[in-house]
């Protein structure tokens, strides 16, 4: 179940870029309530690499895989 405080929240606002890489946006982390600068990279048709940083080198990366 989705928390009522997270329902309707835009988690990845402000990104712009090409068909395979987006920059300049923010990453909202619901686990800690923080908002971080980020990049999104399409690594293949089914995989996104999402990277959020407080400031480099303090970054965390997640790989998101499309559900088949």
PDB file of N, CA and C in Angstrom:
ATOM      1  N   UNK A   1       0.836  -1.180   0.000  1.00  0.00           N
ATOM      2  CA  UNK A   1       0.000   0.000   0.000  1.00  0.00           C
ATOM      3  C   UNK A   1       0.885   1.249   0.000  1.00  0.00           C
ATOM      4  N   UNK A   2       0.508   2.236  -0.776  1.00  0.00           N
ATOM      5  CA  UNK A   2       1.252   3.488  -0.879  1.00  0.00           C
ATOM      6  C   UNK A   2       0.874   4.402   0.276  1.00  0.00           C
ATOM      7  N   UNK A   3       1.888   4.987   0.905  1.00  0.00           N
ATOM      8  CA  UNK A   3       1.650   5.932   1.989  1.00  0.00           C
ATOM      9  C   UNK A   3       0.869   7.129   1.470  1.00  0.00           C
ATOM     10  N   UNK A   4      -0.137   7.618   2.222  1.00  0.00           N
ATOM     11  CA  UNK A   4      -0.910   8.781   1.768  1.00  0.00           C
ATOM     12  C   UNK A   4      -0.039  10.012   1.534  1.00  0.00           C
ATOM     13  N   UNK A   5       1.084  10.146   2.256  1.00  0.00           N
ATOM     14  CA  UNK A   5       1.947  11.308   2.066  1.00  0.00           C
ATOM     15  C   UNK A   5       2.764  11.213   0.777  1.00  0.00           C
ATOM     16  N   UNK A   6       2.891  10.014   0.189  1.00  0.00           N
ATOM     17  CA  UNK A   6       3.640   9.839  -1.052  1.00  0.00           C
ATOM     18  C   UNK A   6       2.743   9.786  -2.277  1.00  0.00           C
ATOM     19  N   UNK A   7       1.469   9.567  -2.099  1.00  0.00           N
ATOM     20  CA  UNK A   7       0.542   9.445  -3.220  1.00  0.00           C
ATOM     21  C   UNK A   7       0.539  10.746  -4.023  1.00  0.00           C
ATOM     22  N   UNK A   8       0.757  10.636  -5.311  1.00  0.00           N
ATOM     23  CA  UNK A   8       0.746  11.782  -6.212  1.00  0.00           C
ATOM     24  C   UNK A   8       2.045  12.573  -6.249  1.00  0.00           C
ATOM     25  N   UNK A   9       3.048  12.167  -5.487  1.00  0.00           N
ATOM     26  CA  UNK A   9       4.326  12.865  -5.447  1.00  0.00           C
ATOM     27  C   UNK A   9       5.116  12.579  -6.722  1.00  0.00           C
ATOM     28  N   UNK A  10       5.622  13.624  -7.360  1.00  0.00           N
ATOM     29  CA  UNK A  10       6.503  13.449  -8.514  1.00  0.00           C
ATOM     30  C   UNK A  10       7.881  13.108  -7.982  1.00  0.00           C
ATOM     31  N   UNK A  11       8.365  11.921  -8.289  1.00  0.00           N
ATOM     32  CA  UNK A  11       9.617  11.442  -7.708  1.00  0.00           C
ATOM     33  C   UNK A  11      10.843  11.862  -8.502  1.00  0.00           C
ATOM     34  N   UNK A  12      10.683  12.162  -9.794  1.00  0.00           N
ATOM     35  CA  UNK A  12      11.828  12.501 -10.648  1.00  0.00           C
ATOM     36  C   UNK A  12      11.525  13.760 -11.477  1.00  0.00           C
ATOM     37  N   UNK A  13      11.383  14.925 -10.849  1.00  0.00           N
ATOM     38  CA  UNK A  13      11.028  16.127 -11.613  1.00  0.00           C
ATOM     39  C   UNK A  13      12.240  16.806 -12.254  1.00  0.00           C
ATOM     40  N   UNK A  14      11.977  17.517 -13.357  1.00  0.00           N
ATOM     41  CA  UNK A  14      12.943  18.444 -13.923  1.00  0.00           C
ATOM     42  C   UNK A  14      14.000  17.890 -14.854  1.00  0.00           C
ATOM     43  N   UNK A  15      13.941  16.625 -15.209  1.00  0.00           N
ATOM     44  CA  UNK A  15      14.975  16.059 -16.068  1.00  0.00           C
ATOM     45  C   UNK A  15      14.762  16.465 -17.524  1.00  0.00           C
ATOM     46  N   UNK A  16      15.863  16.748 -18.213  1.00  0.00           N
ATOM     47  CA  UNK A  16      15.841  17.012 -19.651  1.00  0.00           C
ATOM     48  C   UNK A  16      17.006  16.266 -20.276  1.00  0.00           C
ATOM     49  N   UNK A  17      16.899  16.017 -21.580  1.00  0.00           N
ATOM     50  CA  UNK A  17      18.022  15.347 -22.225  1.00  0.00           C
ATOM     51  C   UNK A  17      17.652  14.624 -23.483  1.00  0.00           C
ATOM     52  N   UNK A  18      18.457  13.634 -23.774  1.00  0.00           N
ATOM     53  CA  UNK A  18      18.355  12.869 -25.013  1.00  0.00           C
ATOM     54  C   UNK A  18      17.506  11.624 -24.805  1.00  0.00           C
ATOM     55  N   UNK A  19      17.366  10.828 -25.845  1.00  0.00           N
ATOM     56  CA  UNK A  19      16.615   9.577 -25.693  1.00  0.00           C
ATOM     57  C   UNK A  19      17.269   8.554 -24.767  1.00  0.00           C
ATOM     58  N   UNK A  20      18.543   8.721 -24.426  1.00  0.00           N
ATOM     59  CA  UNK A  20      19.213   7.719 -23.588  1.00  0.00           C
ATOM     60  C   UNK A  20      19.799   8.265 -22.294  1.00  0.00           C
ATOM     61  N   UNK A  21      19.844   9.609 -22.128  1.00  0.00           N
ATOM     62  CA  UNK A  21      20.393  10.162 -20.890  1.00  0.00           C
ATOM     63  C   UNK A  21      19.695  11.474 -20.542  1.00  0.00           C
ATOM     64  N   UNK A  22      19.331  11.605 -19.263  1.00  0.00           N
ATOM     65  CA  UNK A  22      18.640  12.796 -18.784  1.00  0.00           C
ATOM     66  C   UNK A  22      19.397  13.362 -17.591  1.00  0.00           C
ATOM     67  N   UNK A  23      19.487  14.692 -17.528  1.00  0.00           N
ATOM     68  CA  UNK A  23      20.222  15.385 -16.460  1.00  0.00           C
ATOM     69  C   UNK A  23      19.416  16.582 -15.972  1.00  0.00           C
ATOM     70  N   UNK A  24      19.921  17.196 -14.906  1.00  0.00           N
ATOM     71  CA  UNK A  24      19.348  18.450 -14.435  1.00  0.00           C
ATOM     72  C   UNK A  24      18.101  18.304 -13.600  1.00  0.00           C
ATOM     73  N   UNK A  25      17.769  17.094 -13.218  1.00  0.00           N
ATOM     74  CA  UNK A  25      16.570  16.873 -12.437  1.00  0.00           C
ATOM     75  C   UNK A  25      16.872  16.563 -10.984  1.00  0.00           C
ATOM     76  N   UNK A  26      15.810  16.283 -10.265  1.00  0.00           N
ATOM     77  CA  UNK A  26      15.908  15.944  -8.850  1.00  0.00           C
ATOM     78  C   UNK A  26      15.365  14.548  -8.613  1.00  0.00           C
ATOM     79  N   UNK A  27      15.933  13.893  -7.625  1.00  0.00           N
ATOM     80  CA  UNK A  27      15.495  12.559  -7.219  1.00  0.00           C
ATOM     81  C   UNK A  27      14.947  12.672  -5.800  1.00  0.00           C
ATOM     82  N   UNK A  28      13.664  12.345  -5.624  1.00  0.00           N
ATOM     83  CA  UNK A  28      13.069  12.351  -4.287  1.00  0.00           C
ATOM     84  C   UNK A  28      13.191  10.949  -3.710  1.00  0.00           C
ATOM     85  N   UNK A  29      13.818  10.833  -2.549  1.00  0.00           N
ATOM     86  CA  UNK A  29      13.988   9.545  -1.884  1.00  0.00           C
ATOM     87  C   UNK A  29      12.944   9.431  -0.770  1.00  0.00           C
ATOM     88  N   UNK A  30      11.911   8.617  -0.956  1.00  0.00           N
ATOM     89  CA  UNK A  30      10.874   8.502   0.069  1.00  0.00           C
ATOM     90  C   UNK A  30      11.371   7.865   1.361  1.00  0.00           C
ATOM     91  N   UNK A  31      12.489   7.127   1.306  1.00  0.00           N
ATOM     92  CA  UNK A  31      13.001   6.473   2.508  1.00  0.00           C
ATOM     93  C   UNK A  31      13.512   7.475   3.540  1.00  0.00           C
ATOM     94  N   UNK A  32      14.141   8.569   3.072  1.00  0.00           N
ATOM     95  CA  UNK A  32      14.668   9.556   4.020  1.00  0.00           C
ATOM     96  C   UNK A  32      14.079  10.953   3.827  1.00  0.00           C
ATOM     97  N   UNK A  33      13.204  11.116   2.834  1.00  0.00           N
ATOM     98  CA  UNK A  33      12.574  12.411   2.589  1.00  0.00           C
ATOM     99  C   UNK A  33      13.472  13.407   1.891  1.00  0.00           C
ATOM    100  N   UNK A  34      14.682  12.983   1.521  1.00  0.00           N
ATOM    101  CA  UNK A  34      15.633  13.889   0.879  1.00  0.00           C
ATOM    102  C   UNK A  34      15.374  14.066  -0.598  1.00  0.00           C
ATOM    103  N   UNK A  35      15.866  15.191  -1.123  1.00  0.00           N
ATOM    104  CA  UNK A  35      15.819  15.468  -2.558  1.00  0.00           C
ATOM    105  C   UNK A  35      17.255  15.692  -3.008  1.00  0.00           C
ATOM    106  N   UNK A  36      17.659  14.976  -4.067  1.00  0.00           N
ATOM    107  CA  UNK A  36      19.042  14.972  -4.504  1.00  0.00           C
ATOM    108  C   UNK A  36      19.129  15.282  -5.994  1.00  0.00           C
ATOM    109  N   UNK A  37      20.268  15.838  -6.435  1.00  0.00           N
ATOM    110  CA  UNK A  37      20.514  16.019  -7.870  1.00  0.00           C
ATOM    111  C   UNK A  37      20.704  14.648  -8.482  1.00  0.00           C
ATOM    112  N   UNK A  38      20.288  14.498  -9.744  1.00  0.00           N
ATOM    113  CA  UNK A  38      20.424  13.170 -10.312  1.00  0.00           C
ATOM    114  C   UNK A  38      20.620  13.127 -11.803  1.00  0.00           C
ATOM    115  N   UNK A  39      20.916  11.919 -12.269  1.00  0.00           N
ATOM    116  CA  UNK A  39      20.985  11.603 -13.691  1.00  0.00           C
ATOM    117  C   UNK A  39      20.258  10.279 -13.909  1.00  0.00           C
ATOM    118  N   UNK A  40      19.718  10.132 -15.106  1.00  0.00           N
ATOM    119  CA  UNK A  40      19.062   8.883 -15.503  1.00  0.00           C
ATOM    120  C   UNK A  40      19.681   8.459 -16.827  1.00  0.00           C
ATOM    121  N   UNK A  41      20.093   7.189 -16.917  1.00  0.00           N
ATOM    122  CA  UNK A  41      20.683   6.664 -18.144  1.00  0.00           C
ATOM    123  C   UNK A  41      19.935   5.405 -18.547  1.00  0.00           C
ATOM    124  N   UNK A  42      19.489   5.360 -19.803  1.00  0.00           N
ATOM    125  CA  UNK A  42      18.876   4.158 -20.362  1.00  0.00           C
ATOM    126  C   UNK A  42      20.008   3.272 -20.852  1.00  0.00           C
ATOM    127  N   UNK A  43      20.255   2.151 -20.149  1.00  0.00           N
ATOM    128  CA  UNK A  43      21.382   1.298 -20.516  1.00  0.00           C
ATOM    129  C   UNK A  43      21.026   0.271 -21.583  1.00  0.00           C
ATOM    130  N   UNK A  44      19.758  -0.104 -21.650  1.00  0.00           N
ATOM    131  CA  UNK A  44      19.233  -0.933 -22.737  1.00  0.00           C
ATOM    132  C   UNK A  44      17.712  -0.766 -22.734  1.00  0.00           C
ATOM    133  N   UNK A  45      17.003  -1.494 -23.582  1.00  0.00           N
ATOM    134  CA  UNK A  45      15.547  -1.318 -23.696  1.00  0.00           C
ATOM    135  C   UNK A  45      14.793  -1.602 -22.407  1.00  0.00           C
ATOM    136  N   UNK A  46      15.396  -2.340 -21.484  1.00  0.00           N
ATOM    137  CA  UNK A  46      14.690  -2.752 -20.274  1.00  0.00           C
ATOM    138  C   UNK A  46      15.315  -2.261 -18.977  1.00  0.00           C
ATOM    139  N   UNK A  47      16.366  -1.434 -19.047  1.00  0.00           N
ATOM    140  CA  UNK A  47      17.092  -1.066 -17.841  1.00  0.00           C
ATOM    141  C   UNK A  47      17.413   0.426 -17.787  1.00  0.00           C
ATOM    142  N   UNK A  48      17.085   1.047 -16.649  1.00  0.00           N
ATOM    143  CA  UNK A  48      17.472   2.428 -16.364  1.00  0.00           C
ATOM    144  C   UNK A  48      18.471   2.441 -15.220  1.00  0.00           C
ATOM    145  N   UNK A  49      19.457   3.314 -15.299  1.00  0.00           N
ATOM    146  CA  UNK A  49      20.412   3.525 -14.208  1.00  0.00           C
ATOM    147  C   UNK A  49      20.110   4.906 -13.638  1.00  0.00           C
ATOM    148  N   UNK A  50      19.683   4.955 -12.399  1.00  0.00           N
ATOM    149  CA  UNK A  50      19.317   6.194 -11.718  1.00  0.00           C
ATOM    150  C   UNK A  50      20.381   6.495 -10.680  1.00  0.00           C
ATOM    151  N   UNK A  51      20.972   7.702 -10.760  1.00  0.00           N
ATOM    152  CA  UNK A  51      22.039   8.103  -9.838  1.00  0.00           C
ATOM    153  C   UNK A  51      21.639   9.406  -9.173  1.00  0.00           C
ATOM    154  N   UNK A  52      21.667   9.423  -7.851  1.00  0.00           N
ATOM    155  CA  UNK A  52      21.369  10.623  -7.081  1.00  0.00           C
ATOM    156  C   UNK A  52      22.550  10.990  -6.205  1.00  0.00           C
ATOM    157  N   UNK A  53      22.846  12.301  -6.108  1.00  0.00           N
ATOM    158  CA  UNK A  53      24.026  12.759  -5.369  1.00  0.00           C
ATOM    159  C   UNK A  53      23.674  13.917  -4.439  1.00  0.00           C
ATOM    160  N   UNK A  54      24.225  13.863  -3.225  1.00  0.00           N
ATOM    161  CA  UNK A  54      24.217  15.035  -2.356  1.00  0.00           C
ATOM    162  C   UNK A  54      25.195  16.022  -2.982  1.00  0.00           C
ATOM    163  N   UNK A  55      26.412  15.578  -3.215  1.00  0.00           N
ATOM    164  CA  UNK A  55      27.438  16.220  -4.024  1.00  0.00           C
ATOM    165  C   UNK A  55      28.473  15.139  -4.304  1.00  0.00           C
ATOM    166  N   UNK A  56      29.085  15.196  -5.470  1.00  0.00           N
ATOM    167  CA  UNK A  56      30.056  14.167  -5.838  1.00  0.00           C
ATOM    168  C   UNK A  56      31.226  14.222  -4.868  1.00  0.00           C
ATOM    169  N   UNK A  57      31.679  13.131  -4.387  1.00  0.00           N
ATOM    170  CA  UNK A  57      31.415  11.740  -4.747  1.00  0.00           C
ATOM    171  C   UNK A  57      30.359  11.056  -3.875  1.00  0.00           C
ATOM    172  N   UNK A  58      29.562  11.802  -3.118  1.00  0.00           N
ATOM    173  CA  UNK A  58      28.542  11.188  -2.258  1.00  0.00           C
ATOM    174  C   UNK A  58      27.283  10.921  -3.062  1.00  0.00           C
ATOM    175  N   UNK A  59      27.297   9.793  -3.773  1.00  0.00           N
ATOM    176  CA  UNK A  59      26.213   9.422  -4.685  1.00  0.00           C
ATOM    177  C   UNK A  59      25.756   7.995  -4.401  1.00  0.00           C
ATOM    178  N   UNK A  60      24.560   7.701  -4.846  1.00  0.00           N
ATOM    179  CA  UNK A  60      24.032   6.336  -4.782  1.00  0.00           C
ATOM    180  C   UNK A  60      23.369   6.046  -6.126  1.00  0.00           C
ATOM    181  N   UNK A  61      23.574   4.838  -6.613  1.00  0.00           N
ATOM    182  CA  UNK A  61      23.018   4.430  -7.900  1.00  0.00           C
ATOM    183  C   UNK A  61      22.077   3.250  -7.711  1.00  0.00           C
ATOM    184  N   UNK A  62      20.954   3.288  -8.414  1.00  0.00           N
ATOM    185  CA  UNK A  62      20.025   2.151  -8.467  1.00  0.00           C
ATOM    186  C   UNK A  62      19.829   1.777  -9.925  1.00  0.00           C
ATOM    187  N   UNK A  63      19.630   0.498 -10.163  1.00  0.00           N
ATOM    188  CA  UNK A  63      19.300  -0.001 -11.501  1.00  0.00           C
ATOM    189  C   UNK A  63      17.848  -0.456 -11.458  1.00  0.00           C
ATOM    190  N   UNK A  64      17.041   0.110 -12.341  1.00  0.00           N
ATOM    191  CA  UNK A  64      15.632  -0.239 -12.430  1.00  0.00           C
ATOM    192  C   UNK A  64      15.430  -1.090 -13.678  1.00  0.00           C
ATOM    193  N   UNK A  65      14.773  -2.236 -13.520  1.00  0.00           N
ATOM    194  CA  UNK A  65      14.518  -3.167 -14.621  1.00  0.00           C
ATOM    195  C   UNK A  65      13.027  -3.234 -14.912  1.00  0.00           C
ATOM    196  N   UNK A  66      12.689  -3.132 -16.196  1.00  0.00           N
ATOM    197  CA  UNK A  66      11.286  -3.198 -16.632  1.00  0.00           C
ATOM    198  C   UNK A  66      10.702  -4.566 -16.282  1.00  0.00           C
ATOM    199  N   UNK A  67       9.501  -4.556 -15.758  1.00  0.00           N
ATOM    200  CA  UNK A  67       8.789  -5.803 -15.486  1.00  0.00           C
ATOM    201  C   UNK A  67       8.254  -6.342 -16.800  1.00  0.00           C
ATOM    202  N   UNK A  68       8.561  -7.586 -17.088  1.00  0.00           N
ATOM    203  CA  UNK A  68       8.124  -8.198 -18.352  1.00  0.00           C
ATOM    204  C   UNK A  68       6.700  -8.677 -18.274  1.00  0.00           C
TER     205      UNK A  68
END
